[in-house]
Coordinates of C-alpha atoms in Angstrom, one line a residue:
X1 CA 19.9 3.8 0.8
X2 CA 19.1 0.9 3.0
X3 CA 15.8 -1.0 3.0
X4 CA 16.3 -2.1 6.6
X5 CA 15.5 1.3 8.0
X6 CA 12.8 3.8 7.1
X7 CA 10.9 6.8 8.4
X8 CA 7.3 7.9 7.5
X9 CA 7.0 11.6 7.1
X10 CA 3.6 12.9 7.8
X11 CA 1.7 16.0 8.7
X12 CA -0.9 14.5 11.1
X13 CA -1.2 12.2 14.0
X14 CA -4.6 10.6 13.5
X15 CA -4.6 8.3 10.5
X16 CA -0.8 7.9 10.6
X17 CA -1.0 6.3 14.1
X18 CA -3.2 3.5 12.7
X19 CA -0.9 2.9 9.8
X20 CA 2.2 2.7 12.0
X21 CA 0.3 0.3 14.4
X22 CA -0.6 -2.0 11.5
X23 CA 3.0 -1.9 10.1
X24 CA 4.2 -3.0 13.6
X25 CA 1.8 -6.0 13.4
X26 CA 3.8 -7.3 10.5
X27 CA 6.3 -10.0 11.7
X28 CA 9.2 -8.6 9.7
X29 CA 8.7 -4.9 10.8
X30 CA 9.2 -2.9 14.0
X31 CA 7.3 0.3 13.4
X32 CA 7.2 2.9 16.2
X33 CA 5.3 6.1 16.7
X34 CA 6.9 9.5 17.2
X35 CA 10.5 8.9 18.4
X36 CA 11.2 12.7 18.1
X37 CA 8.1 14.0 19.9
X38 CA 9.2 16.6 22.5
X39 CA 9.0 15.6 26.2
X40 CA 6.5 18.5 26.8
X41 CA 4.1 17.0 24.2
X42 CA 4.2 13.5 25.8
X43 CA 1.9 14.0 28.9
X44 CA 2.8 10.6 30.5
X45 CA 6.5 11.1 30.1
X46 CA 6.4 14.7 31.1
X47 CA 4.4 14.0 34.3
X48 CA 6.8 11.2 35.2
X49 CA 9.8 13.4 34.5
X50 CA 8.5 16.2 36.8
X51 CA 7.8 13.8 39.6
X52 CA 10.8 11.5 39.5
X53 CA 13.6 13.4 37.7
X54 CA 16.2 11.6 35.6
X55 CA 15.0 8.2 36.6
X56 CA 11.5 8.9 35.4
X57 CA 11.4 6.2 32.7
X58 CA 11.4 3.5 35.4
X59 CA 8.0 4.9 36.6
X60 CA 6.1 4.9 33.3
X61 CA 3.1 2.6 33.6
X62 CA 3.3 1.5 29.9
X63 CA 7.0 1.4 29.0
X64 CA 7.9 2.6 25.6
X65 CA 9.5 0.0 23.3
X66 CA 12.1 2.8 22.6
X67 CA 12.1 5.9 24.7
X68 CA 11.5 9.0 22.5
X69 CA 14.6 11.2 21.9
X70 CA 13.4 14.1 24.0
X71 CA 13.0 11.9 27.0
X72 CA 16.1 9.9 26.4
X73 CA 18.4 12.9 26.0
X74 CA 17.0 14.6 29.1
X75 CA 18.9 11.9 31.1
X76 CA 22.1 13.7 30.2
X77 CA 23.5 17.1 31.2
X78 CA 22.9 19.7 28.6
X79 CA 25.0 22.7 27.8
X80 CA 24.9 25.6 25.3
X81 CA 28.5 26.4 24.3
X82 CA 29.8 29.3 22.2
X83 CA 30.2 28.4 18.5
X84 CA 29.4 24.7 19.2
X85 CA 25.9 25.3 20.4
X86 CA 23.9 22.6 22.2
X87 CA 26.1 20.0 23.7
X88 CA 25.6 17.0 26.0
X89 CA 27.8 15.2 28.6
X90 CA 27.2 11.6 27.7
X91 CA 29.5 8.5 27.7
X92 CA 32.0 10.5 29.7
X93 CA 32.5 13.0 26.9
X94 CA 30.9 16.1 25.3
X95 CA 28.7 15.3 22.4
X96 CA 27.0 17.7 19.9
X97 CA 23.3 17.5 19.1
X98 CA 24.2 15.8 15.8
X99 CA 26.3 13.3 17.7
X100 CA 23.5 12.6 20.2
X101 CA 21.0 12.0 17.4
X102 CA 23.4 9.5 15.8
X103 CA 24.0 7.8 19.2
X104 CA 20.2 7.6 19.9
X105 CA 19.4 6.1 16.5
X106 CA 22.2 3.6 16.9
X107 CA 20.9 2.5 20.3
X108 CA 17.3 2.3 19.0
X109 CA 18.3 0.3 15.9
X110 CA 20.4 -2.1 18.0
X111 CA 17.6 -2.6 20.5
X112 CA 15.1 -3.6 17.8
X113 CA 16.9 -5.0 14.8
X114 CA 19.5 -7.1 16.7
X115 CA 17.0 -8.3 19.2
X116 CA 15.3 -10.3 16.5
X117 CA 12.0 -8.5 16.8
X118 CA 12.0 -7.6 13.1
X119 CA 14.0 -7.3 9.9
X120 CA 12.9 -3.7 9.2
X121 CA 12.9 -0.8 11.6
X122 CA 11.0 2.4 11.1
X123 CA 9.1 5.2 12.8
X124 CA 6.9 8.3 12.3
X125 CA 8.4 11.8 11.9
X126 CA 6.2 14.9 11.8
X127 CA 7.1 18.0 9.8
X128 CA 7.7 20.0 13.0
X129 CA 10.2 17.4 14.3
X130 CA 12.6 18.4 11.5
X131 CA 12.0 22.1 12.4
X132 CA 12.8 21.5 16.0
X133 CA 15.9 19.4 15.3
X134 CA 17.7 20.8 12.2
X135 CA 20.3 18.0 12.3
X136 CA 17.8 15.2 12.2
X137 CA 17.4 14.9 8.4
X138 CA 21.2 14.7 8.0
X139 CA 21.5 12.0 10.7
X140 CA 18.8 9.9 9.1
X141 CA 20.4 10.3 5.6
X142 CA 23.8 9.4 7.0
X143 CA 22.5 6.2 8.5
X144 CA 20.8 5.1 5.3
X145 CA 17.1 5.6 6.1
X146 CA 14.5 5.4 3.4
X147 CA 12.0 8.3 3.3
X148 CA 8.3 7.3 2.9
X149 CA 6.0 10.3 2.5
X150 CA 2.5 9.7 3.8
X151 CA 0.1 12.0 1.9
X152 CA -3.6 12.6 2.6
X153 CA -5.1 13.5 -0.8
X154 CA -8.2 14.9 0.9
X155 CA -6.7 18.0 2.4
X156 CA -10.0 19.2 3.8
X157 CA -10.4 16.1 5.9
X158 CA -6.8 16.3 7.0
X159 CA -7.2 19.8 8.4
X160 CA -10.6 19.1 9.9
X161 CA -9.2 16.0 11.6
X162 CA -6.4 18.1 13.2
X163 CA -8.7 21.0 14.2
X164 CA -11.3 18.7 15.9
X165 CA -8.5 16.6 17.6
X166 CA -7.1 19.8 19.2
X167 CA -10.5 20.9 20.5
X168 CA -11.3 17.4 21.7
X169 CA -7.9 17.0 23.2
X170 CA -7.6 13.5 21.8
X171 CA -5.8 12.6 18.6
X172 CA -6.3 8.8 18.6
X173 CA -7.7 6.1 20.8
X174 CA -8.2 2.4 20.6
X175 CA -11.8 1.1 20.4
X176 CA -13.1 4.6 20.5
X177 CA -16.9 5.1 20.7
X178 CA -17.9 8.4 19.1
X179 CA -19.6 10.8 21.4
X180 CA -22.5 13.2 20.6
X181 CA -20.3 16.2 21.2
X182 CA -19.9 18.6 18.3
X183 CA -17.3 21.3 17.6
X184 CA -17.4 24.7 15.9
X185 CA -14.8 25.2 13.1
X186 CA -13.3 28.7 12.7
X187 CA -13.9 29.0 8.9
X188 CA -11.2 31.7 8.3
X189 CA -8.6 29.6 10.2
X190 CA -9.7 26.5 8.3
X191 CA -9.3 28.2 4.9
X192 CA -5.8 29.4 5.7
X193 CA -4.8 26.0 6.9
X194 CA -6.1 24.2 3.8
X195 CA -4.3 26.6 1.5
X196 CA -1.1 26.3 3.5
X197 CA -1.3 22.5 3.6
X198 CA -1.9 22.1 -0.1
X199 CA 1.2 24.2 -0.8
X200 CA 3.3 22.4 1.8
X201 CA 2.9 18.9 0.3
X202 CA 5.0 19.6 -2.7
X203 CA 7.5 21.8 -0.7
X204 CA 8.1 18.9 1.7
X205 CA 8.7 16.4 -1.0
X206 CA 11.1 18.8 -2.7
X207 CA 12.8 19.4 0.7
X208 CA 13.3 15.7 1.2
X209 CA 14.8 15.3 -2.2
X210 CA 17.2 18.2 -1.6
X211 CA 18.3 16.5 1.6
X212 CA 19.3 13.5 -0.6
X213 CA 16.4 11.1 0.0
X214 CA 14.6 9.2 -2.7
X215 CA 10.9 9.9 -1.8
X216 CA 8.4 7.0 -1.8
X217 CA 4.8 8.1 -1.5
X218 CA 1.9 6.3 0.1
X219 CA -1.6 7.7 0.8
X220 CA -4.0 7.5 3.6
X221 CA -6.9 7.0 1.2
X222 CA -5.2 3.8 -0.2
X223 CA -4.8 2.5 3.3
X224 CA -8.5 3.0 4.0
X225 CA -9.9 1.9 0.7
X226 CA -7.6 -1.1 -0.2
X227 CA -5.4 -2.4 2.7
X228 CA -4.1 -5.3 0.7
X229 CA -2.8 -3.2 -2.2
X230 CA -1.5 -0.6 0.3
X231 CA 0.6 -3.2 2.2
X232 CA 1.7 -5.0 -1.0
X233 CA 3.3 -1.6 -2.0
X234 CA 5.0 -1.1 1.4
X235 CA 6.3 -4.7 1.5
X236 CA 7.7 -4.2 -2.0
X237 CA 9.4 -1.0 -0.9
X238 CA 11.0 -2.7 2.1
X239 CA 11.8 -5.9 0.2
X240 CA 10.1 -8.2 2.6
X241 CA 7.5 -10.9 1.9
X242 CA 3.9 -9.7 1.6
X243 CA 1.6 -10.3 4.5
X244 CA -1.5 -8.5 5.4
X245 CA -1.1 -7.6 9.0
X246 CA -3.9 -7.7 11.6
X247 CA -6.0 -4.6 11.6
X248 CA -5.3 -1.9 14.2
X249 CA -7.4 -1.3 17.3
X250 CA -7.1 2.4 16.7
X251 CA -10.5 3.8 15.7
X252 CA -11.7 6.3 13.1
X253 CA -12.2 9.3 15.3
X254 CA -14.7 11.2 13.1
X255 CA -17.1 8.7 11.5
X256 CA -19.5 11.5 10.4
X257 CA -18.4 15.1 9.9
X258 CA -21.9 16.3 9.7
X259 CA -22.6 15.2 13.2
X260 CA -19.2 16.2 14.7
X261 CA -19.1 19.7 13.3
X262 CA -21.6 22.1 14.7
X263 CA -21.4 24.6 11.8
X264 CA -21.3 21.9 9.1
X265 CA -23.5 23.6 6.6
X266 CA -21.4 26.8 6.8
X267 CA -18.3 24.7 6.3
X268 CA -19.8 23.1 3.2
X269 CA -20.5 26.5 1.8
X270 CA -17.0 27.7 2.6
X271 CA -15.4 24.6 0.8
X272 CA -17.5 25.3 -2.3
X273 CA -16.5 29.0 -2.2
X274 CA -12.9 27.9 -2.1
X275 CA -13.4 25.9 -5.3
X276 CA -12.2 22.7 -3.6
X277 CA -13.5 19.4 -4.8
X278 CA -12.4 17.3 -1.8
X279 CA -15.4 15.3 -0.7
X280 CA -16.7 15.8 2.8

């Protein structure tokens, strides 16, 4: 396992965005957001692709430091062949999905590590990215990536954060000023998601180990409560000098749940009924 390359495995987009942003503020680290987000889930990329076709990346107002895989691979002709499956015509030859992942990672690493931007290269991977690209875990393992699992101990807040972000249509913003708008939480859906999320954490750690990764765990709560200790741990994992990076401009999107959730009292009752001690 190399300490030069890492990925942060996470379930959510809100708190993890701030962590990645602060890691990228460290002079020895290049940390990027979701390299494997689908083109359809990247509104700016998707709009540019529909308007300009394969040369769309030249028309993006805020160029990505590294183009996400879904956008990058869309520049090449894609086939689905018998037995072989998904195949691309790239570099004047046919390349499998596994080969394309390796080629993409190679180009991304070269662009960042060899450009002198940082000594360590990493990015965020969501659970669904592995589901959508079955060869991704193997490609990361083969290239020596370190697995860092970002856990949010307070599962209730994790789920609420995601549910509110979906209703609001915004997962993260810089310098966000909280609005007075409130949202109704579907309590049955909330309960199912909390139970599923608590069960998924251990399953995901086990899955990573089965894929051959040594799993290093960090928590969102440590990041919020003690940034210095949090970054000391990460710098030690990556074997680089400790430095507390400048704070992110990304904001806490839900400063007060009681004001953001319209049926807050009913939610509190539901949490107690579930026997969960996570503080709201």
